[in-house]
Coordinates of C-alpha atoms in Angstrom, one line a residue:
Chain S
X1 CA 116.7 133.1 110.2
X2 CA 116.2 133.4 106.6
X3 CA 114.9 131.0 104.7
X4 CA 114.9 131.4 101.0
X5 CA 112.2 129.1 98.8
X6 CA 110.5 129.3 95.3
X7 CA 107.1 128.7 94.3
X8 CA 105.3 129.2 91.4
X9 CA 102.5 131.1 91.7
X10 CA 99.8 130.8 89.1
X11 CA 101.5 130.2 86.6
X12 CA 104.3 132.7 87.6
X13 CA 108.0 132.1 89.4
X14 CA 108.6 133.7 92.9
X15 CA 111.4 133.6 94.8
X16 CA 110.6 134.6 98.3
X17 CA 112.7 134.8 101.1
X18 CA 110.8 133.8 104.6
X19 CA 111.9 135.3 108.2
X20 CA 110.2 132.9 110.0
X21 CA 109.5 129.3 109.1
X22 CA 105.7 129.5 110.7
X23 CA 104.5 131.4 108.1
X24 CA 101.4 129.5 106.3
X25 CA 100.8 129.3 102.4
X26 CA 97.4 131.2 103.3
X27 CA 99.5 133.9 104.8
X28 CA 102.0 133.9 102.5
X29 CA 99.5 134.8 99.4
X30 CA 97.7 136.8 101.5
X31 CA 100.3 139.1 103.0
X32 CA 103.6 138.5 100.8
X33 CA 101.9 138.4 97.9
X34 CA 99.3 140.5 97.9
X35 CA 96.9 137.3 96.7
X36 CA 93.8 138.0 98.9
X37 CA 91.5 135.9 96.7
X38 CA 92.1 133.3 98.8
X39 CA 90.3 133.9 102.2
X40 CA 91.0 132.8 106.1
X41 CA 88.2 131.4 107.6
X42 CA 88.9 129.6 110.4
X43 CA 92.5 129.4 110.0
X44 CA 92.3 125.4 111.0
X45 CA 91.2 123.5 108.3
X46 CA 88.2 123.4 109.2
X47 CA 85.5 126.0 107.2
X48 CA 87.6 125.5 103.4
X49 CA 87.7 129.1 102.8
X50 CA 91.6 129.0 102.1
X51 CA 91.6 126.0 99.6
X52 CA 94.1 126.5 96.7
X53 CA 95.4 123.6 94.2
X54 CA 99.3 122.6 95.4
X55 CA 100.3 120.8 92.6
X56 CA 97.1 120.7 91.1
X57 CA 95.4 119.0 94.5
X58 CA 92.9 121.0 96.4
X59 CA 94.6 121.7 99.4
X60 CA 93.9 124.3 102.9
X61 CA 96.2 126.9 102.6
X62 CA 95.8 127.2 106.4
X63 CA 97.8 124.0 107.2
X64 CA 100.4 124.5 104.9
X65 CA 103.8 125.5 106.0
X66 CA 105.2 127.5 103.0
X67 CA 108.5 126.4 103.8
X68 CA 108.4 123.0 103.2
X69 CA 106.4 123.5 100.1
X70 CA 109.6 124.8 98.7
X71 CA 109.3 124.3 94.2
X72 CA 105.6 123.6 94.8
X73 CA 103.0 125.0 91.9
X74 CA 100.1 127.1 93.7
X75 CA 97.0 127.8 91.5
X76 CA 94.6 130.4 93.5
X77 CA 91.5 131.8 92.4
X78 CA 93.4 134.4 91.0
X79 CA 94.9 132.3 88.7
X80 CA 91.3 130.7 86.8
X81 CA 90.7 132.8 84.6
X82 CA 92.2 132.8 81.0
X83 CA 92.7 136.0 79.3
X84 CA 89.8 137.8 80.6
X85 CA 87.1 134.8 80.5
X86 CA 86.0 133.5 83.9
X87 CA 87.3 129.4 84.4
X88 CA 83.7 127.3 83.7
X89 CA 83.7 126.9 87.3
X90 CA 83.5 130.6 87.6
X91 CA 80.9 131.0 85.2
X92 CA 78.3 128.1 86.7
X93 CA 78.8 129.7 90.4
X94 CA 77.4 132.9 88.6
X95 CA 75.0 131.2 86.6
X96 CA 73.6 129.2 89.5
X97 CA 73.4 132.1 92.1
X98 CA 76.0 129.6 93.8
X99 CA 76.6 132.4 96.3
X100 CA 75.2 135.1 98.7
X101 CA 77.7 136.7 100.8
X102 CA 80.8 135.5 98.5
X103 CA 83.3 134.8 101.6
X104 CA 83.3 131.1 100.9
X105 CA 82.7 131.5 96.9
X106 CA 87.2 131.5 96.1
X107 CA 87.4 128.2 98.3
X108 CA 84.3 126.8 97.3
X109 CA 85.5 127.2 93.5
X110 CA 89.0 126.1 94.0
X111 CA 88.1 123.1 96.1
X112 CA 85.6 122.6 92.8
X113 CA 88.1 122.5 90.4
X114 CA 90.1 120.3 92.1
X115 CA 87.2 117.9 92.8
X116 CA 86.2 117.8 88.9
X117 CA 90.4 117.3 88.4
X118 CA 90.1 114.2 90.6
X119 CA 87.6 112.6 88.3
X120 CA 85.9 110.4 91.4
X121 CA 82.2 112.2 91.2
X122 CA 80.8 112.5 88.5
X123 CA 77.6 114.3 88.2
X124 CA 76.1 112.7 90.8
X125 CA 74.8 115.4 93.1
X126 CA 75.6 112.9 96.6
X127 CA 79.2 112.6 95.6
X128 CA 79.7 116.2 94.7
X129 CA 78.0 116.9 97.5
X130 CA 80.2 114.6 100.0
X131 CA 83.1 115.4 98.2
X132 CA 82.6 119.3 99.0
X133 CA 82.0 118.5 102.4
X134 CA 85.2 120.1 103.2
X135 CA 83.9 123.3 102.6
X136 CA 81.4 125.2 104.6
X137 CA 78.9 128.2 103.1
X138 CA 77.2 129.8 106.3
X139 CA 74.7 131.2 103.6
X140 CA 73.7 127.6 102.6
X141 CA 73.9 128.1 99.4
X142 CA 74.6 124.5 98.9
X143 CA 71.9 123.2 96.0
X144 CA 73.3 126.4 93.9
X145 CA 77.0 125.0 94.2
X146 CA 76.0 121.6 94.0
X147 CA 74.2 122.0 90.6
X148 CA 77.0 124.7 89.8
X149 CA 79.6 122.0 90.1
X150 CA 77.5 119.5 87.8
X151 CA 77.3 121.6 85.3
X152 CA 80.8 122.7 85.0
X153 CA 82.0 118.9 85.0
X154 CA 79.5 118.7 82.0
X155 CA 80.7 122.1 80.0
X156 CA 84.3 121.2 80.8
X157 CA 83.5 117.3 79.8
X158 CA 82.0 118.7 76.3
X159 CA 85.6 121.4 76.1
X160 CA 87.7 118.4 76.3
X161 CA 85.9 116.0 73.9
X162 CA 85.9 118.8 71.4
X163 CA 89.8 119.4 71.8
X164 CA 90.3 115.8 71.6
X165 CA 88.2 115.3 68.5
Chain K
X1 CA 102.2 129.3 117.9
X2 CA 105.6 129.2 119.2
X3 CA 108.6 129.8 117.4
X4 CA 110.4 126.7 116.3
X5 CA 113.7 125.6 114.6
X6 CA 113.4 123.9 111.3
X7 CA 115.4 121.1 109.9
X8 CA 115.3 119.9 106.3
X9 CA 117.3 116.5 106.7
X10 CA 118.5 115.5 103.4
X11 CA 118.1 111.5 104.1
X12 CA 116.5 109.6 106.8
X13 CA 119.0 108.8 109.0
X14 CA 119.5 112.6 109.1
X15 CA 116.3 113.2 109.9
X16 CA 116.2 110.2 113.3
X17 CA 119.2 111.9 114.7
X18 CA 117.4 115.5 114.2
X19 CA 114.5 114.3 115.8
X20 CA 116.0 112.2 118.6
X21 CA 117.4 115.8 120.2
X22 CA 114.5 116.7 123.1
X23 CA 111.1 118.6 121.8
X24 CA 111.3 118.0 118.4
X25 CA 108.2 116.7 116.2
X26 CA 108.6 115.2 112.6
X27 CA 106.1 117.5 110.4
X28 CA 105.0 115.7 107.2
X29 CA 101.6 117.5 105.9
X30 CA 100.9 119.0 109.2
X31 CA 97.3 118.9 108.9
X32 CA 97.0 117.6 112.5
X33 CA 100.7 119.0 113.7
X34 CA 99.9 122.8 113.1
X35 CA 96.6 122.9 113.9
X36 CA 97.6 121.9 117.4
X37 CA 100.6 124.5 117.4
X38 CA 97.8 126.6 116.5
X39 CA 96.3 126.3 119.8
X40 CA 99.2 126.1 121.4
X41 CA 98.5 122.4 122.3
X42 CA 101.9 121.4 121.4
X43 CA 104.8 123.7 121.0
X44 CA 107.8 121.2 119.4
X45 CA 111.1 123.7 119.5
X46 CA 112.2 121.7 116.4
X47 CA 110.5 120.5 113.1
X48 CA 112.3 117.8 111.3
X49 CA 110.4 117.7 107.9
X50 CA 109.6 114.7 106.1
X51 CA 108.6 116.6 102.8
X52 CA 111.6 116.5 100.5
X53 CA 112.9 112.8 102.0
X54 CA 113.3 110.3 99.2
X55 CA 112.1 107.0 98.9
X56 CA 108.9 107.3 101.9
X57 CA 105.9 107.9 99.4
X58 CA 105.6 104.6 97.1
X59 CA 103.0 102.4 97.2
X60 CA 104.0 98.4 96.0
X61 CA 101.8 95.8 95.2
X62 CA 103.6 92.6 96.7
X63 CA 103.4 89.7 94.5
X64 CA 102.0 87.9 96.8
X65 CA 98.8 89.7 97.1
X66 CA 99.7 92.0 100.3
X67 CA 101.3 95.4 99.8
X68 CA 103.8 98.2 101.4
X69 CA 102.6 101.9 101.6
X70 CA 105.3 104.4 102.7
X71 CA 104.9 106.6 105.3
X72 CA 104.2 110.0 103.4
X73 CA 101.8 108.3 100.7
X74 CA 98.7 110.9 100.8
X75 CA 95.4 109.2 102.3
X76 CA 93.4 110.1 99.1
X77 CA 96.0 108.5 96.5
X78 CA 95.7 105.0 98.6
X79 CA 92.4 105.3 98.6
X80 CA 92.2 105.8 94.8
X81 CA 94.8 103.2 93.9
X82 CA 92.5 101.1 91.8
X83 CA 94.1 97.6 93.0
X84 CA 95.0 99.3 96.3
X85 CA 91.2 99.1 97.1
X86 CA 90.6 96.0 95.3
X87 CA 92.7 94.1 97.5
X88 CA 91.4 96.0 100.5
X89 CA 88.4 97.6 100.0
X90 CA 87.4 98.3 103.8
X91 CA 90.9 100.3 104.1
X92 CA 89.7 102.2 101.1
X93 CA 86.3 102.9 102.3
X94 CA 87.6 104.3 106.0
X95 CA 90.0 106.3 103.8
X96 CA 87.2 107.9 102.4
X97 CA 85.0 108.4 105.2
X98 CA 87.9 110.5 107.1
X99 CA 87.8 114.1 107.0
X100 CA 87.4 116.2 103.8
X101 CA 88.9 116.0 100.5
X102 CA 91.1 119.0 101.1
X103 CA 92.4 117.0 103.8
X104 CA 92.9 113.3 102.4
X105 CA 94.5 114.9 99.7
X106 CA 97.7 116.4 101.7
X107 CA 97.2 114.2 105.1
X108 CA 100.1 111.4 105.4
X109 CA 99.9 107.8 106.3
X110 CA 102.0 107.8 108.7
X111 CA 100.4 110.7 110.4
X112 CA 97.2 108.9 110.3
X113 CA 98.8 106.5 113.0
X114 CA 100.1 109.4 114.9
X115 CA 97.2 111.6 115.1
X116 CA 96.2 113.2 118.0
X117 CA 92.7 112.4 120.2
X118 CA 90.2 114.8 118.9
X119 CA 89.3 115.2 123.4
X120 CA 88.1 118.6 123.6
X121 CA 89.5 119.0 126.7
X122 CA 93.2 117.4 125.4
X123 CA 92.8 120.5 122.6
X124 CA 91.9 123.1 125.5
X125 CA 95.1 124.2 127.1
X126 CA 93.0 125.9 129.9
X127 CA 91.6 122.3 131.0
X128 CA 93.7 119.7 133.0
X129 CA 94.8 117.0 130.6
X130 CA 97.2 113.6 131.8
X131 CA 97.9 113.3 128.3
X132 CA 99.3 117.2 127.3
X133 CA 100.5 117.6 131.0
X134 CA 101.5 114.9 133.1
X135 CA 100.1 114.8 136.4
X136 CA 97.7 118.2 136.1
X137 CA 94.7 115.2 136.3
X138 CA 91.7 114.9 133.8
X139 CA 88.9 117.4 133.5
X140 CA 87.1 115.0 130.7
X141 CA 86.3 112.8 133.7
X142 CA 83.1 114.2 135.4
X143 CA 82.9 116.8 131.8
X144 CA 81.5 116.8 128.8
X145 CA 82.4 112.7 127.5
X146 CA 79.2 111.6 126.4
X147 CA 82.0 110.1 123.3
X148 CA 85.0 109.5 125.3
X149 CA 86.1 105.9 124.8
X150 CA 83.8 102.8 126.5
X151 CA 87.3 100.1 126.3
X152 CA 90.6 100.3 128.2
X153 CA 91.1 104.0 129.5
X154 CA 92.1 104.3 133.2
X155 CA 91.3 106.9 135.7
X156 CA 93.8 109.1 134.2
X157 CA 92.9 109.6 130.2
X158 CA 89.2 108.4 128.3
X159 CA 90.6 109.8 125.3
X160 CA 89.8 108.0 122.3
X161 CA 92.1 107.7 119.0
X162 CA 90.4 109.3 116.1
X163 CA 91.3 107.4 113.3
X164 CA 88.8 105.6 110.6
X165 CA 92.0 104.1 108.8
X166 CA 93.8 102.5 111.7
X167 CA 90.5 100.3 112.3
X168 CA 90.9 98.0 109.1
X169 CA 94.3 98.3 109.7
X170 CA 94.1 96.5 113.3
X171 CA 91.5 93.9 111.6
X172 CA 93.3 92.8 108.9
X173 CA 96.7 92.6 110.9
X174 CA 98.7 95.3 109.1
X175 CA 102.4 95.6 110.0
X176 CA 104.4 99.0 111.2
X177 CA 108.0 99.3 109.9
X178 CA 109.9 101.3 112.1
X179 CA 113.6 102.6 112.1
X180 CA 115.6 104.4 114.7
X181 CA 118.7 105.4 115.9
X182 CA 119.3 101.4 116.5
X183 CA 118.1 99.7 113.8
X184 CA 115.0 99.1 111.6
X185 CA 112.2 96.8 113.9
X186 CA 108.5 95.8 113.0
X187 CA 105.6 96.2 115.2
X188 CA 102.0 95.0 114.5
X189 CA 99.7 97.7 114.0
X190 CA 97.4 96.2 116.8
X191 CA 100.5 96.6 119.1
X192 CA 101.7 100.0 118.1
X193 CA 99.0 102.6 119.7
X194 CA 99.4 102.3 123.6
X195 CA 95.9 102.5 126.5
X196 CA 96.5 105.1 128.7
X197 CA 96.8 103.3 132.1
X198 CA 99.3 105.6 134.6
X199 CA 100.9 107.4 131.7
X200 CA 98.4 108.5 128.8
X201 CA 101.1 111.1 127.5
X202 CA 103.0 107.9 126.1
X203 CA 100.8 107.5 122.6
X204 CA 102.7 104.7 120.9
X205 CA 105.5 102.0 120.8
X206 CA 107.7 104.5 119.2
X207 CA 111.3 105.7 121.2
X208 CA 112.7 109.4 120.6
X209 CA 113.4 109.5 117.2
X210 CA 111.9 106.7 116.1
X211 CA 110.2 107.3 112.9
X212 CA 107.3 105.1 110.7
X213 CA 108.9 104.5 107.4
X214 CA 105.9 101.8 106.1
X215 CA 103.2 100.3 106.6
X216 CA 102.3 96.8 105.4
X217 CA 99.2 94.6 104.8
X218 CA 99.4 91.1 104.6
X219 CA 98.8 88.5 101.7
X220 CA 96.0 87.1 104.0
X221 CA 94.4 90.4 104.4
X222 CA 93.6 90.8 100.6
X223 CA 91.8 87.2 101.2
X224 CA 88.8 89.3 103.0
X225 CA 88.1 91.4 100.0
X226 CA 84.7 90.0 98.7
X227 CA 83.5 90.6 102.1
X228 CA 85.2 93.4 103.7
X229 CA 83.4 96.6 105.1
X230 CA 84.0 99.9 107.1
X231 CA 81.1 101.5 108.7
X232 CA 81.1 104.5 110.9
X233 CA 78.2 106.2 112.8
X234 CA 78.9 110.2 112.8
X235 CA 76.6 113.1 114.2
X236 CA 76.9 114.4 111.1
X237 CA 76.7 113.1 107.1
X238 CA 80.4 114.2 106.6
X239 CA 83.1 115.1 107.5
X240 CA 83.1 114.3 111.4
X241 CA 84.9 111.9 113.8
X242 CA 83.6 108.7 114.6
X243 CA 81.2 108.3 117.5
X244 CA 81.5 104.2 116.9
X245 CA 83.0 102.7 113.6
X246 CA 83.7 99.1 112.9
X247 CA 85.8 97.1 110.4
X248 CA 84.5 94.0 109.1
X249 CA 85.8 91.4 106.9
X250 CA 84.4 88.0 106.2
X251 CA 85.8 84.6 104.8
X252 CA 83.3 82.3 103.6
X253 CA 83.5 78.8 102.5
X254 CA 80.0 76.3 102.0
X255 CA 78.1 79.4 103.2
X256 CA 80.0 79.0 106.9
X257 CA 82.3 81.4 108.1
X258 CA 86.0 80.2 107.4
X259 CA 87.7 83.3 109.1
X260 CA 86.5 87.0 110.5
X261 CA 88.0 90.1 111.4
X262 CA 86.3 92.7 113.6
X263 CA 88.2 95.8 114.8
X264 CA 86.2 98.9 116.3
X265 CA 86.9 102.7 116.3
X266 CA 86.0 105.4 118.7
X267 CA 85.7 103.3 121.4
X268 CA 89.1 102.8 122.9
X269 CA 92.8 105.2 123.2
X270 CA 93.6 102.7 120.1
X271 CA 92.2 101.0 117.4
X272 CA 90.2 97.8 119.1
X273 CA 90.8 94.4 117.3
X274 CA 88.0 92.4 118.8
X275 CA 89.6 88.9 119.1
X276 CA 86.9 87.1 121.3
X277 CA 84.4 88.2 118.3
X278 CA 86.5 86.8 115.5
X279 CA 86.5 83.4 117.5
X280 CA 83.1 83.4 118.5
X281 CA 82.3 83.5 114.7
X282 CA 84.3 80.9 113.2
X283 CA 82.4 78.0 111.8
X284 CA 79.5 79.9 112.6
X285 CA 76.7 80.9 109.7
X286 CA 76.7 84.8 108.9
X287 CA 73.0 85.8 109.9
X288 CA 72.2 88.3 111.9
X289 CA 72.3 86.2 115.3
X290 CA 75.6 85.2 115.2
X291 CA 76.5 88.4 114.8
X292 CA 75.0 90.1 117.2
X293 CA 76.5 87.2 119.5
X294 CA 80.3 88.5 118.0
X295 CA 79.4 91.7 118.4
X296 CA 78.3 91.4 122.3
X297 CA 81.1 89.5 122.6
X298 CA 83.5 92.5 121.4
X299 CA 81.7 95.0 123.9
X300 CA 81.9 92.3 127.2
X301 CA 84.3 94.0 128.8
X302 CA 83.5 97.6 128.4
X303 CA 82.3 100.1 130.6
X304 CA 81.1 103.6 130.6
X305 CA 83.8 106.0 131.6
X306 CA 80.6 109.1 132.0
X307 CA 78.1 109.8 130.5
X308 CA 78.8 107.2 127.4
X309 CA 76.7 104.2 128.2
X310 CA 75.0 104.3 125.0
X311 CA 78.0 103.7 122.7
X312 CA 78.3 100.4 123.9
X313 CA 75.2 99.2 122.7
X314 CA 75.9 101.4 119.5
X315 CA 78.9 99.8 119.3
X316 CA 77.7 96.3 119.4
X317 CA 74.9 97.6 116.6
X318 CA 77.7 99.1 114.5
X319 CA 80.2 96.0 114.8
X320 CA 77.0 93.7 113.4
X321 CA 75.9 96.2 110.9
X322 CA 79.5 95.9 109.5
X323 CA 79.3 92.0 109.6
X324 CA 76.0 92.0 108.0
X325 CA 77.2 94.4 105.5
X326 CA 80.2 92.5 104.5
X327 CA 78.5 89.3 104.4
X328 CA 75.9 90.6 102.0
X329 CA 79.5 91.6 99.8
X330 CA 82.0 94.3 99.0
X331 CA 80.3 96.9 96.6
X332 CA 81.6 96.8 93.1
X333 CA 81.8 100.8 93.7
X334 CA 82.4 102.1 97.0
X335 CA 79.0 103.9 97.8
X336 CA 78.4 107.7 97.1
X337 CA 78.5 108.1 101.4
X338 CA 81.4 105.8 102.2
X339 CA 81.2 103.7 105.1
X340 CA 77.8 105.4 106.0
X341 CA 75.8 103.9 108.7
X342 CA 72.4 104.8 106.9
X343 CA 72.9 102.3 103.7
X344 CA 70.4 99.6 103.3
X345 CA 71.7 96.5 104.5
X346 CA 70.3 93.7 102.0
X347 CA 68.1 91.3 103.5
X348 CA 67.8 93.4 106.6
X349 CA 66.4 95.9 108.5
X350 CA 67.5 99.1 108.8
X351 CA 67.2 99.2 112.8
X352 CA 67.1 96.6 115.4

């Protein structure tokens, strides 16, 4: 069976043509497209480790069937950073030691971004921190994301008041 | 996961006679649908997906104060819809206290309904389950069920439903619009989610094909909003099924109750509308002891099915807990935890 779809892929068009319909948007980055940013975890939705942005919504890759995402918009960690200067989000993880092992760090951010794109927290730290429940760090590095995130709502807060001024 | 045929109907009567051939499964998000493929729980030969049908994902705000959400309309964008959850704020809050934002944000509402139980032992294809394979009996029975459901299971399935959104749903009377290969038909929400009895592999009201195109709340349900709360006891802060949750929503007029509405969660193979409860508080004042009299009256008939005798008195605590929280009034923001079991309770202690 073959089963041609397109997707754009951070930012760039793909046309890919699938052999089997149960292959996954985590597998498809990570196999197809060479996009191994984006990390399997659990494969279940469970851990968070594969969250991407489908249409700008945090998402796990792992229950995604690529073929019925067919003219969807991906965004992957590959895709943050803007002409060689991490994404704010980037930049706080590393500021705020937001990390040990790094396995987790790609969904973690990801399902960051999209959080702070949702606009429901704020930067107060028991929302961010339920609303990055989905996502599990086995280092515990939770207080250094959770502050991580705050601050990048507040840099990215201050970016768009100054473009809008 | 097995291999499976895949159909991209291109309207909705398509997509019924697709999925009224034998073994096929409509696939909307898929959050719950491929996991269990995954683990080879279920193995449909045939997806009919929902994902590029027009028409299922609005959500209308009746003029008459109810409203009709369409099938695919993601958990996380009801939940959001600013007059969505003014109207019905304990919807929103059980919304929100349902799996992780990853997941509210692709998960469907008409998948909600048709979730799977999260039984360990319905997820383990090396255990006997009535409900994955009829007959092969039920290894939750004598297992590990400690929170297996306390109302209406049978000897062959103590399975519970999972769902935090289908408890307000059952308490406020919400309405399931259904259409098949005969016709469009309505079924209360209360009356769509089947108990187990001889044949626990039979979930819901729906036939072969039959696929949920709406869902609708009624004017009168928006008429609980001042007073209308979800609460949900979990073994952990977030992200995590119910143990017990209940839905509560008050009318009160002279500082009597006019009208209530109690469902429970985690307690039953379906969302539990506790009727008895609702009656016992009508014209009653909304203290603590008439609630705790609703709330033993919404556990009098359960019983244990192993080692789960403590979530019927958990249940009775969480069905007043609700009450008293949605006496003391709807929150003008839905709290940081939503529905959590752990927020003060004005004028109240904490336990007892």
């Amino acid at each position: 069976m073959s089963l041609p779809i397109t997707l754009t892929v951070n930012g760039v068009p793909q046309r890919i043509v699938l052999d089997d319909p149960r292959v996954t948007l985590l597998d498809l980055l990570r196999e197809r497209l060479d996009l191994t940013g984006t990390k399997k975890g659990c494969d279940r939705g469970q851990c968070g480790a594969c969250t991407i942005l489908v249409d700008g919504r945090r998402v796990n890759s792992c229950l995604a069937l690529a073929i019925s995402h067919d003219g969807a918009e991906i965004t992957t960690i590959e895709g943050l950073a803007r002409d060689g200067e991490l994404h704010p989000v980037q930049a706080a993880f590393i500021a705020h030691d937001a990390f040990q092992c790094g396995f987790c760090t790609p969904g973690q951010i990801m399902s960051a971004v999209g959080l702070i794109a949702e606009g429901q927290a704020g930067t107060d730290p028991e929302r961010v921190r339920e609303g990055m429940s989905g996502n599990l760090c086995r280092c515990a590095a939770y207080r250094g994301i959770t502050e991580a995130v705050i601050e990048a709502q507040e840099t990215m807060g201050q970016a768009g008041r100054q473009e809008a001024a | 996961m097995n291999r499976f045929d895949y159909v991209r109907p291109a309207s909705i009567a398509e997509a019924i006679a697709a999925a009224a051939e034998p073994g096929s499964a409509y696939l909307a998000s898929g959050t719950n649908l491929l996991d269990l493929m995954k683990g080879n729980v279920v193995r449909p030969a045939r997806l009919v997906d929902l994902n590029h049908l027009p028409g299922l994902d609005g959500i209308e705000l009746l003029p008459d104060g109810g409203a009709r959400i369409g099938a695919r309309v993601r958990n996380a964008d009801l939940a959001y819809h600013p007059e969505f959850s003014r109207r019905f704020p304990a919807v929103a809050e059980a919304l929100l206290s349902g799996a992780s934002a990853q997941l509210r944000n692709a998960a469907t509402v008409g998948g909600n309904l048709l979730q799977r139980t999260c039984c360990a032992y319905f997820y383990d294809p090396a255990s006997a389950c009535n409900k994955r394979d009829p007959g092969a009996g039920c290894d939750a029975r004598g297992g590990e069920n400690r929170l297996h459901a306390v109302l209406g299971w049978s000897e062959r399935c103590i399975a519970t439903h999972p769902s935090d959104f289908c408890v307000p749903l059952a308490a406020f009377g919400a309405v399931v619009e259904i259409e098949g290969q005969f016709g469009r038909r309505e079924v209360p929400l209360e009356e769509f989610h089947l108990l187990p009895g001889e044949t626990p592999e039979r979930e819901s009201v729906l036939a072969p094909g039959e696929l949920v195109v709406a869902l609708r709340l009624p004017a009168e349900a928006a008429g609980f909003a001042a007073h209308a709360r979800y609460v949900k006891l979990r073994e952990r802060t977030s992200y995590a099924f119910a143990v017990v949750s209940a839905a509560a929503g008050l009318r009160l007029e002279n500082g009597v109750i006019a009208e209530a509405r109690l469902a429970l969660g985690g307690v039953a193979a379906k969302p539990w509308r506790a009727r008895a409860a609702e009656a016992a508080l009508a014209g009653a004042r909304p203290d603590a002891a008439s609630f705790r009299r609703a709330a033993e009256a919404a556990l009098a008939e359960a019983a244990p099915s192993g080692d789960n005798a403590f979530k019927i008195e958990l249940a009775r605590r969480v069905a007043a807990r609700a009450l008293l929280l949605a006496a003391a009034g709807t929150p003008e923001r839905l709290p940081a935890l939503p529905a959590s079991a752990f927020a003060p309770v004005p004028g109240a202690s904490l336990h007892g």
